Amino acid sequence: MSPRIRVWGGLVIAAVVLFGVAPALLSDFRLNLLAKFCCLAMVAVGIGLAWGRGGMLVLGQGVFFGLGGYLMAMHLKLSDAGPGGVPDFMLLYGDGTVPGWWEPFRDPVVTILAILVLPAFVATLLGLAVFKRRVRGAYFAILSQALAAAFAILLVGQQKVTGGTNGLNGFQSFFGFTLADPVNKRMLYFIAAGVLLAMVAIVRLVMNSRYGELLVAVRDQENRVRFLGYDPALVKVVAYAIAACFAAIGGALFTPIVGIISPADVGVVPSIGFLVGVAIGGRATLLGPVLGAIGVSWAETSLSESFPSFWIYFQGALFILVVAFLPNGLATIGRLFRRRAKEPEPAPVPEPAALEPTGTPS
C-alpha cells in the first residue's frame, strides 16, 4: 500500500470514528471529553510540523493556546453581557467599565480574525527575532518555555481584565447558541472534530509540498540550505506561525467546550504536556501527534478518576520509556511491521551441480 493511500485512508477511518462511531457509542459527558481532547490534538498537529519536521523544540505553545482561548472568552463574556453591558467579573474586581481594547471583541467577525491572525503575527515577530540570530536547539526551547511562564504570570497579575487565577468562565452562549443545550454541545464536538481533520489534511499537503522538503532540509542541514541561497530563518518562521495558529484555534474551541480558560491552561506545565503527547505518538509522523495527544489525555482522565495522585508519575515514566527505547514514538512500532512486510524472502541457494566423471569410455 502506497503512503498516500495509507494516509488518506487513515483520515477516512478517523472521520468515520469521529463522526459516526463516537457519537453513537459515547454518552454526552464522554463526547464532551473527546471534544476537549480534539482541541488539545490541534496543538499537537502544529507541534508535529514545527518540531517533527522543522526541528524546533517548541516548549511554549501554551502562549498561543492561551491567546486563542482568552480572545474567544472575551467575546463570549461580552456577548453574555449584552450590547453595552459589562462582564460580571469586571463588576466584582474592576471599576465596572469595559477597557477600550476589549470593545472590538463584541463583534464575532473581529474575534475570529483576531484568533487566526494575532497569534500567528506574534509568532512571526518572535520567530524573526530568534531565528535571525540563529538561536536554536535547547536555547530556543528555554526561551519559549520562559515566554509561557511570563504569559501565565501576566494573566494572574491583570485580574481586572483577565480574571486573575480564576480565569474567565461561566459562559452562557456561543455565537447565539445556548451552551447548556446538549444539542449545541454535540455541535461543538462536530466542529472540533472537523477542524482537527482539516488541520491534519493541511499539514499533509504542506509536508508533500516544496516547502515541506525545504523545511526538512533546514532541520537536517541548515548551513547547507543557507549556502544554497535560502534563508533558514524564514523557513522556520512559517512553520512556527502555522503551529501558533493551530494552537490558537485549539484554545478558542477549548474555551466554550470546557467552559473555562485560566492561567493554569497556558503555563509551563500545559506546554510540556502538549509536547509529551507528540513525543509519545511520534513527532515525525502525520497522525502520531494526534493519536499521542488524544491517548495521553484519555489516560490522564481515566487514571485521574481512579488514582488522582498517580497520573503524574505514570506520565513521567511513559515519557522516559518512549524517549529511551522508542525515540520516534509509538509510530516506530508500525514502521517496524511495515519494514518487515516489505523485506523480500531470501532466494533459495542453488545446490551445486553434481560432478560427472571424466575420462574416455573403454
mmCIF file of C-alpha atoms in Angstrom:
data_model
loop_
_atom_site.group_PDB
_atom_site.id
_atom_site.type_symbol
_atom_site.label_atom_id
_atom_site.label_comp_id
_atom_site.label_asym_id
_atom_site.label_seq_id
_atom_site.Cartn_x
_atom_site.Cartn_y
_atom_site.Cartn_z
ATOM 1 C CA MET A 1 0.000 0.000 0.000
ATOM 2 C CA SER A 2 1.431 3.374 -1.002
ATOM 3 C CA PRO A 3 1.989 6.016 1.715
ATOM 4 C CA ARG A 4 -0.539 8.329 0.072
ATOM 5 C CA ILE A 5 -3.326 5.738 0.139
ATOM 6 C CA ARG A 6 -2.385 4.782 3.699
ATOM 7 C CA VAL A 7 -2.559 8.373 4.968
ATOM 8 C CA TRP A 8 -5.795 9.360 3.255
ATOM 9 C CA GLY A 9 -7.294 6.016 4.189
ATOM 10 C CA GLY A 10 -6.372 6.719 7.794
ATOM 11 C CA LEU A 11 -8.125 10.087 7.572
ATOM 12 C CA VAL A 12 -11.250 8.440 6.214
ATOM 13 C CA ILE A 13 -11.219 5.916 9.055
ATOM 14 C CA ALA A 14 -10.701 8.734 11.560
ATOM 15 C CA ALA A 15 -13.652 10.624 10.085
ATOM 16 C CA VAL A 16 -15.882 7.543 10.388
ATOM 17 C CA VAL A 17 -14.821 7.058 14.011
ATOM 18 C CA LEU A 18 -15.202 10.720 14.989
ATOM 19 C CA PHE A 19 -18.453 11.443 13.153
ATOM 20 C CA GLY A 20 -20.155 8.066 13.287
ATOM 21 C CA VAL A 21 -18.884 5.659 15.920
ATOM 22 C CA ALA A 22 -18.087 8.064 18.761
ATOM 23 C CA PRO A 23 -21.428 9.951 18.784
ATOM 24 C CA ALA A 24 -23.295 6.641 18.645
ATOM 25 C CA LEU A 25 -21.433 4.916 21.479
ATOM 26 C CA LEU A 26 -20.355 7.671 23.878
ATOM 27 C CA SER A 27 -22.502 9.499 26.377
ATOM 28 C CA ASP A 28 -22.792 13.276 26.266
ATOM 29 C CA PHE A 29 -20.207 13.590 29.042
ATOM 30 C CA ARG A 30 -17.659 11.345 27.299
ATOM 31 C CA LEU A 31 -18.325 13.008 23.960
ATOM 32 C CA ASN A 32 -17.603 16.388 25.514
ATOM 33 C CA LEU A 33 -14.330 14.962 26.855
ATOM 34 C CA LEU A 34 -13.442 13.756 23.371
ATOM 35 C CA ALA A 35 -14.142 17.248 22.033
ATOM 36 C CA LYS A 36 -11.701 18.609 24.604
ATOM 37 C CA PHE A 37 -9.093 16.038 23.530
ATOM 38 C CA CYS A 38 -9.567 17.093 19.897
ATOM 39 C CA CYS A 39 -8.738 20.683 20.877
ATOM 40 C CA LEU A 40 -5.532 19.519 22.551
ATOM 41 C CA ALA A 41 -4.726 17.409 19.489
ATOM 42 C CA MET A 42 -4.904 20.561 17.333
ATOM 43 C CA VAL A 43 -1.950 21.922 19.268
ATOM 44 C CA ALA A 44 -0.156 18.618 18.741
ATOM 45 C CA VAL A 45 -0.638 18.818 14.963
ATOM 46 C CA GLY A 46 1.184 22.160 14.893
ATOM 47 C CA ILE A 47 3.936 20.870 17.166
ATOM 48 C CA GLY A 48 4.374 17.875 14.869
ATOM 49 C CA LEU A 49 5.014 20.259 11.973
ATOM 50 C CA ALA A 50 7.325 22.635 13.850
ATOM 51 C CA TRP A 51 9.223 20.037 15.902
ATOM 52 C CA GLY A 52 8.919 16.827 13.924
ATOM 53 C CA ARG A 53 9.560 18.341 10.503
ATOM 54 C CA GLY A 54 11.324 21.593 11.404
ATOM 55 C CA GLY A 55 13.390 20.506 14.395
ATOM 56 C CA MET A 56 12.139 23.369 16.597
ATOM 57 C CA LEU A 57 11.599 22.184 20.185
ATOM 58 C CA VAL A 58 8.592 24.372 20.991
ATOM 59 C CA LEU A 59 8.023 24.400 24.741
ATOM 60 C CA GLY A 60 5.809 27.470 24.810
ATOM 61 C CA GLN A 61 2.743 26.580 22.761
ATOM 62 C CA GLY A 62 0.641 27.322 25.807
ATOM 63 C CA VAL A 63 1.105 31.018 24.963
ATOM 64 C CA PHE A 64 -0.700 30.716 21.638
ATOM 65 C CA PHE A 65 -3.233 28.272 23.046
ATOM 66 C CA GLY A 66 -3.978 30.848 25.733
ATOM 67 C CA LEU A 67 -4.176 33.729 23.260
ATOM 68 C CA GLY A 68 -6.840 31.939 21.259
ATOM 69 C CA GLY A 69 -8.668 30.853 24.393
ATOM 70 C CA TYR A 70 -8.725 34.295 26.002
ATOM 71 C CA LEU A 71 -9.745 36.037 22.776
ATOM 72 C CA MET A 72 -12.711 33.695 22.468
ATOM 73 C CA ALA A 73 -13.521 34.079 26.179
ATOM 74 C CA MET A 74 -13.536 37.872 25.842
ATOM 75 C CA HIS A 75 -16.124 37.672 23.083
ATOM 76 C CA LEU A 76 -18.251 35.171 24.997
ATOM 77 C CA LYS A 77 -18.263 37.309 28.151
ATOM 78 C CA LEU A 78 -19.162 40.448 26.198
ATOM 79 C CA SER A 79 -21.868 38.562 24.309
ATOM 80 C CA ASP A 80 -23.378 37.300 27.565
ATOM 81 C CA ALA A 81 -23.321 40.832 28.993
ATOM 82 C CA GLY A 82 -25.372 42.146 26.055
ATOM 83 C CA PRO A 83 -24.925 45.310 23.964
ATOM 84 C CA GLY A 84 -23.027 47.861 26.020
ATOM 85 C CA GLY A 85 -23.003 45.522 29.027
ATOM 86 C CA VAL A 86 -20.129 44.818 31.414
ATOM 87 C CA PRO A 87 -18.878 41.269 32.159
ATOM 88 C CA ASP A 88 -19.689 40.100 35.673
ATOM 89 C CA PHE A 89 -16.077 39.698 36.845
ATOM 90 C CA MET A 90 -15.311 43.333 35.941
ATOM 91 C CA LEU A 91 -18.092 44.430 38.273
ATOM 92 C CA LEU A 92 -16.511 42.316 41.000
ATOM 93 C CA TYR A 93 -12.813 43.049 40.516
ATOM 94 C CA GLY A 94 -12.741 46.277 38.488
ATOM 95 C CA ASP A 95 -14.427 49.647 38.342
ATOM 96 C CA GLY A 96 -17.410 48.483 36.298
ATOM 97 C CA THR A 97 -16.186 49.733 32.919
ATOM 98 C CA VAL A 98 -15.031 47.759 29.882
ATOM 99 C CA PRO A 99 -11.486 48.608 28.705
ATOM 100 C CA GLY A 100 -11.288 50.131 25.236
ATOM 101 C CA TRP A 101 -9.230 47.269 23.829
ATOM 102 C CA TRP A 102 -11.992 44.826 24.840
ATOM 103 C CA GLU A 103 -14.724 46.604 22.864
ATOM 104 C CA PRO A 104 -13.792 45.350 19.343
ATOM 105 C CA PHE A 105 -14.318 41.780 20.508
ATOM 106 C CA ARG A 106 -18.049 42.289 20.797
ATOM 107 C CA ASP A 107 -18.040 41.637 17.045
ATOM 108 C CA PRO A 108 -17.773 37.887 16.248
ATOM 109 C CA VAL A 109 -16.030 38.559 12.910
ATOM 110 C CA VAL A 110 -13.323 40.607 14.615
ATOM 111 C CA THR A 111 -12.910 37.876 17.204
ATOM 112 C CA ILE A 112 -12.466 35.113 14.611
ATOM 113 C CA LEU A 113 -9.989 37.189 12.609
ATOM 114 C CA ALA A 114 -8.034 38.016 15.760
ATOM 115 C CA ILE A 115 -7.843 34.323 16.724
ATOM 116 C CA LEU A 116 -6.479 33.444 13.283
ATOM 117 C CA VAL A 117 -4.139 36.417 12.781
ATOM 118 C CA LEU A 118 -2.903 37.699 16.152
ATOM 119 C CA PRO A 119 -1.149 34.520 17.427
ATOM 120 C CA ALA A 120 0.444 33.937 14.012
ATOM 121 C CA PHE A 121 1.610 37.566 13.968
ATOM 122 C CA VAL A 122 3.120 37.256 17.447
ATOM 123 C CA ALA A 123 4.841 34.013 16.435
ATOM 124 C CA THR A 124 6.201 35.673 13.295
ATOM 125 C CA LEU A 125 7.706 38.563 15.253
ATOM 126 C CA LEU A 126 9.158 36.245 17.867
ATOM 127 C CA GLY A 127 10.480 33.841 15.222
ATOM 128 C CA LEU A 128 12.186 36.571 13.242
ATOM 129 C CA ALA A 129 13.806 37.943 16.400
ATOM 130 C CA VAL A 130 15.053 34.497 17.431
ATOM 131 C CA PHE A 131 15.840 32.665 14.200
ATOM 132 C CA LYS A 132 17.546 35.619 12.544
ATOM 133 C CA ARG A 133 20.038 35.479 15.404
ATOM 134 C CA ARG A 134 20.428 31.746 14.737
ATOM 135 C CA VAL A 135 19.115 30.750 18.151
ATOM 136 C CA ARG A 136 18.120 27.089 18.075
ATOM 137 C CA GLY A 137 18.143 23.840 20.000
ATOM 138 C CA ALA A 138 17.978 23.997 23.774
ATOM 139 C CA TYR A 139 18.321 27.794 23.784
ATOM 140 C CA PHE A 140 15.147 28.206 21.742
ATOM 141 C CA ALA A 141 13.331 25.656 23.928
ATOM 142 C CA ILE A 142 14.277 27.504 27.119
ATOM 143 C CA LEU A 143 13.290 30.853 25.613
ATOM 144 C CA SER A 144 9.868 29.599 24.525
ATOM 145 C CA GLN A 145 9.287 27.998 27.919
ATOM 146 C CA ALA A 146 10.210 31.245 29.684
ATOM 147 C CA LEU A 147 7.712 33.048 27.457
ATOM 148 C CA ALA A 148 4.947 30.672 28.582
ATOM 149 C CA ALA A 149 5.820 31.260 32.248
ATOM 150 C CA ALA A 150 5.843 35.033 31.766
ATOM 151 C CA PHE A 151 2.489 34.935 29.962
ATOM 152 C CA ALA A 152 0.861 32.980 32.803
ATOM 153 C CA ILE A 153 2.236 35.423 35.381
ATOM 154 C CA LEU A 154 0.923 38.346 33.336
ATOM 155 C CA LEU A 155 -2.564 36.849 33.253
ATOM 156 C CA VAL A 156 -2.554 36.312 37.009
ATOM 157 C CA GLY A 157 -1.454 39.887 37.663
ATOM 158 C CA GLN A 158 -4.128 41.516 35.476
ATOM 159 C CA GLN A 159 -7.116 40.362 37.494
ATOM 160 C CA LYS A 160 -9.343 43.283 36.481
ATOM 161 C CA VAL A 161 -9.258 42.363 32.782
ATOM 162 C CA THR A 162 -8.321 38.655 32.744
ATOM 163 C CA GLY A 163 -9.992 37.307 35.894
ATOM 164 C CA GLY A 164 -6.643 36.513 37.551
ATOM 165 C CA THR A 165 -6.054 32.969 38.738
ATOM 166 C CA ASN A 166 -9.751 32.150 38.296
ATOM 167 C CA GLY A 167 -9.602 32.943 34.605
ATOM 168 C CA LEU A 168 -12.720 33.569 32.527
ATOM 169 C CA ASN A 169 -15.651 31.192 32.942
ATOM 170 C CA GLY A 170 -19.402 30.965 33.276
ATOM 171 C CA PHE A 171 -20.169 31.311 29.557
ATOM 172 C CA GLN A 172 -23.829 31.103 28.604
ATOM 173 C CA SER A 173 -23.799 31.154 24.811
ATOM 174 C CA PHE A 174 -21.599 30.529 21.782
ATOM 175 C CA PHE A 175 -22.321 32.786 18.798
ATOM 176 C CA GLY A 176 -26.004 32.849 19.707
ATOM 177 C CA PHE A 177 -26.314 29.159 20.659
ATOM 178 C CA THR A 178 -27.025 28.213 24.265
ATOM 179 C CA LEU A 179 -24.142 26.187 25.685
ATOM 180 C CA ALA A 180 -26.373 24.407 28.199
ATOM 181 C CA ASP A 181 -28.282 22.687 25.384
ATOM 182 C CA PRO A 182 -26.912 19.133 24.761
ATOM 183 C CA VAL A 183 -27.579 19.542 21.027
ATOM 184 C CA ASN A 184 -25.307 22.568 20.890
ATOM 185 C CA LYS A 185 -22.639 20.722 22.847
ATOM 186 C CA ARG A 186 -22.715 17.998 20.213
ATOM 187 C CA MET A 187 -22.436 20.687 17.568
ATOM 188 C CA LEU A 188 -19.261 21.933 19.245
ATOM 189 C CA TYR A 189 -17.891 18.402 19.209
ATOM 190 C CA PHE A 190 -18.515 18.046 15.478
ATOM 191 C CA ILE A 191 -16.879 21.435 14.863
ATOM 192 C CA ALA A 192 -13.806 20.403 16.850
ATOM 193 C CA ALA A 193 -13.559 17.040 15.081
ATOM 194 C CA GLY A 194 -13.943 18.628 11.647
ATOM 195 C CA VAL A 195 -11.352 21.316 12.337
ATOM 196 C CA LEU A 196 -8.897 18.688 13.610
ATOM 197 C CA LEU A 197 -9.226 16.589 10.458
ATOM 198 C CA ALA A 198 -8.864 19.718 8.305
ATOM 199 C CA MET A 199 -5.634 20.607 10.122
ATOM 200 C CA VAL A 200 -4.226 17.125 9.536
ATOM 201 C CA ALA A 201 -5.063 17.398 5.835
ATOM 202 C CA ILE A 202 -3.398 20.822 5.628
ATOM 203 C CA VAL A 203 -0.231 19.542 7.281
ATOM 204 C CA ARG A 204 -0.203 16.592 4.890
ATOM 205 C CA LEU A 205 -0.286 18.970 1.936
ATOM 206 C CA VAL A 206 2.441 21.123 3.494
ATOM 207 C CA MET A 207 4.679 18.105 4.106
ATOM 208 C CA ASN A 208 4.391 16.981 0.488
ATOM 209 C CA SER A 209 4.988 20.442 -0.944
ATOM 210 C CA ARG A 210 8.241 22.052 -1.994
ATOM 211 C CA TYR A 211 8.215 23.987 1.253
ATOM 212 C CA GLY A 212 7.904 20.755 3.254
ATOM 213 C CA GLU A 213 11.040 19.376 1.631
ATOM 214 C CA LEU A 214 12.849 22.633 2.350
ATOM 215 C CA LEU A 215 11.744 22.533 5.993
ATOM 216 C CA VAL A 216 13.196 19.045 6.430
ATOM 217 C CA ALA A 217 16.404 20.200 4.728
ATOM 218 C CA VAL A 218 16.687 23.088 7.195
ATOM 219 C CA ARG A 219 16.203 20.669 10.061
ATOM 220 C CA ASP A 220 18.927 18.316 8.875
ATOM 221 C CA GLN A 221 21.444 20.644 7.161
ATOM 222 C CA GLU A 222 20.717 24.273 7.974
ATOM 223 C CA ASN A 223 24.103 25.596 6.866
ATOM 224 C CA ARG A 224 23.921 23.778 3.534
ATOM 225 C CA VAL A 225 20.489 25.277 2.869
ATOM 226 C CA ARG A 226 21.894 28.711 3.641
ATOM 227 C CA PHE A 227 24.751 28.159 1.187
ATOM 228 C CA LEU A 228 22.189 27.270 -1.494
ATOM 229 C CA GLY A 229 20.702 30.759 -1.199
ATOM 230 C CA TYR A 230 17.694 30.154 1.069
ATOM 231 C CA ASP A 231 17.065 31.904 4.377
ATOM 232 C CA PRO A 232 16.526 29.188 7.031
ATOM 233 C CA ALA A 233 15.045 31.745 9.417
ATOM 234 C CA LEU A 234 12.135 32.486 7.082
ATOM 235 C CA VAL A 235 11.523 28.785 6.522
ATOM 236 C CA LYS A 236 11.321 28.198 10.277
ATOM 237 C CA VAL A 237 9.124 31.233 10.869
ATOM 238 C CA VAL A 238 6.433 29.935 8.506
ATOM 239 C CA ALA A 239 6.198 26.578 10.320
ATOM 240 C CA TYR A 240 6.275 28.316 13.704
ATOM 241 C CA ALA A 241 3.458 30.670 12.677
ATOM 242 C CA ILE A 242 1.324 27.773 11.384
ATOM 243 C CA ALA A 243 1.834 25.904 14.658
ATOM 244 C CA ALA A 244 0.854 29.041 16.599
ATOM 245 C CA CYS A 245 -2.317 29.473 14.529
ATOM 246 C CA PHE A 246 -3.298 25.837 15.097
ATOM 247 C CA ALA A 247 -2.707 26.188 18.843
ATOM 248 C CA ALA A 248 -4.820 29.358 18.965
ATOM 249 C CA ILE A 249 -7.718 27.678 17.152
ATOM 250 C CA GLY A 250 -7.492 24.776 19.592
ATOM 251 C CA GLY A 251 -7.601 27.200 22.518
ATOM 252 C CA ALA A 252 -10.537 29.108 21.031
ATOM 253 C CA LEU A 253 -12.625 25.927 20.738
ATOM 254 C CA PHE A 254 -11.392 24.629 24.091
ATOM 255 C CA THR A 255 -12.911 27.626 25.898
ATOM 256 C CA PRO A 256 -16.621 27.049 25.126
ATOM 257 C CA ILE A 257 -16.252 23.258 25.231
ATOM 258 C CA VAL A 258 -14.678 23.140 28.699
ATOM 259 C CA GLY A 259 -16.326 26.335 29.938
ATOM 260 C CA ILE A 260 -13.207 27.980 31.332
ATOM 261 C CA ILE A 261 -9.801 29.328 30.346
ATOM 262 C CA SER A 262 -7.297 30.226 33.061
ATOM 263 C CA PRO A 263 -3.546 30.695 33.568
ATOM 264 C CA ALA A 264 -3.370 27.036 34.594
ATOM 265 C CA ASP A 265 -4.145 26.113 30.967
ATOM 266 C CA VAL A 266 -1.416 28.227 29.361
ATOM 267 C CA GLY A 267 1.681 27.976 31.568
ATOM 268 C CA VAL A 268 4.776 25.798 31.537
ATOM 269 C CA VAL A 269 3.113 22.561 32.668
ATOM 270 C CA PRO A 270 0.448 22.522 29.907
ATOM 271 C CA SER A 271 3.093 23.419 27.322
ATOM 272 C CA ILE A 272 5.198 20.433 28.365
ATOM 273 C CA GLY A 273 2.072 18.275 28.356
ATOM 274 C CA PHE A 274 1.444 19.181 24.708
ATOM 275 C CA LEU A 275 4.980 18.089 23.879
ATOM 276 C CA VAL A 276 4.700 14.798 25.786
ATOM 277 C CA GLY A 277 1.736 13.661 23.708
ATOM 278 C CA VAL A 278 3.564 14.453 20.469
ATOM 279 C CA ALA A 279 6.720 12.642 21.589
ATOM 280 C CA ILE A 280 4.789 9.544 22.652
ATOM 281 C CA GLY A 281 2.734 9.380 19.474
ATOM 282 C CA GLY A 282 5.617 10.051 17.097
ATOM 283 C CA ARG A 283 6.651 13.587 16.226
ATOM 284 C CA ALA A 284 7.932 12.790 12.732
ATOM 285 C CA THR A 285 4.656 11.209 11.572
ATOM 286 C CA LEU A 286 1.392 12.760 10.458
ATOM 287 C CA LEU A 287 -1.157 11.007 12.666
ATOM 288 C CA GLY A 288 1.234 10.166 15.519
ATOM 289 C CA PRO A 289 0.903 13.548 17.301
ATOM 290 C CA VAL A 290 -2.895 13.374 17.093
ATOM 291 C CA LEU A 291 -3.113 9.841 18.448
ATOM 292 C CA GLY A 292 -0.496 10.574 21.102
ATOM 293 C CA ALA A 293 -2.261 13.717 22.329
ATOM 294 C CA ILE A 294 -5.686 12.050 22.467
ATOM 295 C CA GLY A 295 -4.260 8.897 24.063
ATOM 296 C CA VAL A 296 -2.327 10.755 26.757
ATOM 297 C CA SER A 297 -5.308 12.990 27.531
ATOM 298 C CA TRP A 298 -7.621 9.992 27.751
ATOM 299 C CA ALA A 299 -5.178 8.155 30.021
ATOM 300 C CA GLU A 300 -4.841 11.216 32.232
ATOM 301 C CA THR A 301 -8.598 11.497 32.627
ATOM 302 C CA SER A 302 -9.102 7.775 33.234
ATOM 303 C CA LEU A 303 -6.254 7.356 35.701
ATOM 304 C CA SER A 304 -7.056 10.598 37.485
ATOM 305 C CA GLU A 305 -10.550 9.320 38.199
ATOM 306 C CA SER A 306 -9.193 6.180 39.916
ATOM 307 C CA PHE A 307 -5.717 7.272 41.071
ATOM 308 C CA PRO A 308 -5.673 11.063 41.463
ATOM 309 C CA SER A 309 -2.074 11.258 42.691
ATOM 310 C CA PHE A 310 -0.612 8.541 40.453
ATOM 311 C CA TRP A 311 -1.084 10.010 36.981
ATOM 312 C CA ILE A 312 1.877 12.403 37.025
ATOM 313 C CA TYR A 313 4.283 9.554 37.835
ATOM 314 C CA PHE A 314 2.813 7.390 35.094
ATOM 315 C CA GLN A 315 3.164 10.217 32.598
ATOM 316 C CA GLY A 316 6.801 10.770 33.515
ATOM 317 C CA ALA A 317 7.614 7.052 33.328
ATOM 318 C CA LEU A 318 5.879 6.705 29.965
ATOM 319 C CA PHE A 319 7.765 9.676 28.562
ATOM 320 C CA ILE A 320 11.117 8.296 29.766
ATOM 321 C CA LEU A 321 10.413 4.844 28.333
ATOM 322 C CA VAL A 322 9.400 6.223 24.959
ATOM 323 C CA VAL A 323 12.383 8.560 24.694
ATOM 324 C CA ALA A 324 14.808 5.826 25.804
ATOM 325 C CA PHE A 325 13.536 2.897 23.730
ATOM 326 C CA LEU A 326 11.310 4.435 21.027
ATOM 327 C CA PRO A 327 12.822 7.843 20.206
ATOM 328 C CA ASN A 328 10.466 8.232 17.238
ATOM 329 C CA GLY A 329 7.406 7.480 19.348
ATOM 330 C CA LEU A 330 4.932 4.635 19.242
ATOM 331 C CA ALA A 331 4.717 5.082 15.475
ATOM 332 C CA THR A 332 8.073 3.277 15.348
ATOM 333 C CA ILE A 333 6.265 0.001 16.049
ATOM 334 C CA GLY A 334 4.110 0.389 12.957
ATOM 335 C CA ARG A 335 7.159 1.225 10.856
ATOM 336 C CA LEU A 336 8.930 -1.910 12.009
ATOM 337 C CA PHE A 337 5.978 -4.088 10.980
ATOM 338 C CA ARG A 338 5.767 -2.402 7.582
ATOM 339 C CA ARG A 339 9.508 -2.764 7.070
ATOM 340 C CA ARG A 340 9.361 -6.483 7.855
ATOM 341 C CA ALA A 341 6.462 -6.905 5.480
ATOM 342 C CA LYS A 342 8.438 -5.259 2.687
ATOM 343 C CA GLU A 343 11.570 -7.333 3.183
ATOM 344 C CA PRO A 344 11.730 -9.979 0.437
ATOM 345 C CA GLU A 345 12.272 -13.559 1.381
ATOM 346 C CA PRO A 346 15.825 -14.697 0.746
ATOM 347 C CA ALA A 347 16.214 -16.514 -2.537
ATOM 348 C CA PRO A 348 16.991 -20.204 -2.200
ATOM 349 C CA VAL A 349 20.631 -21.064 -2.683
ATOM 350 C CA PRO A 350 21.004 -23.326 -5.702
ATOM 351 C CA GLU A 351 22.548 -26.684 -4.980
ATOM 352 C CA PRO A 352 25.911 -27.283 -6.627
ATOM 353 C CA ALA A 353 25.720 -29.362 -9.770
ATOM 354 C CA ALA A 354 26.913 -32.928 -9.457
ATOM 355 C CA LEU A 355 30.321 -33.524 -10.972
ATOM 356 C CA GLU A 356 30.257 -36.041 -13.804
ATOM 357 C CA PRO A 357 33.154 -38.472 -14.045
ATOM 358 C CA THR A 358 35.694 -37.571 -16.674
ATOM 359 C CA GLY A 359 37.661 -39.903 -18.939
ATOM 360 C CA THR A 360 37.271 -41.827 -22.149
ATOM 361 C CA PRO A 361 34.912 -44.738 -22.286
ATOM 362 C CA SER A 362 36.597 -48.117 -22.614
#
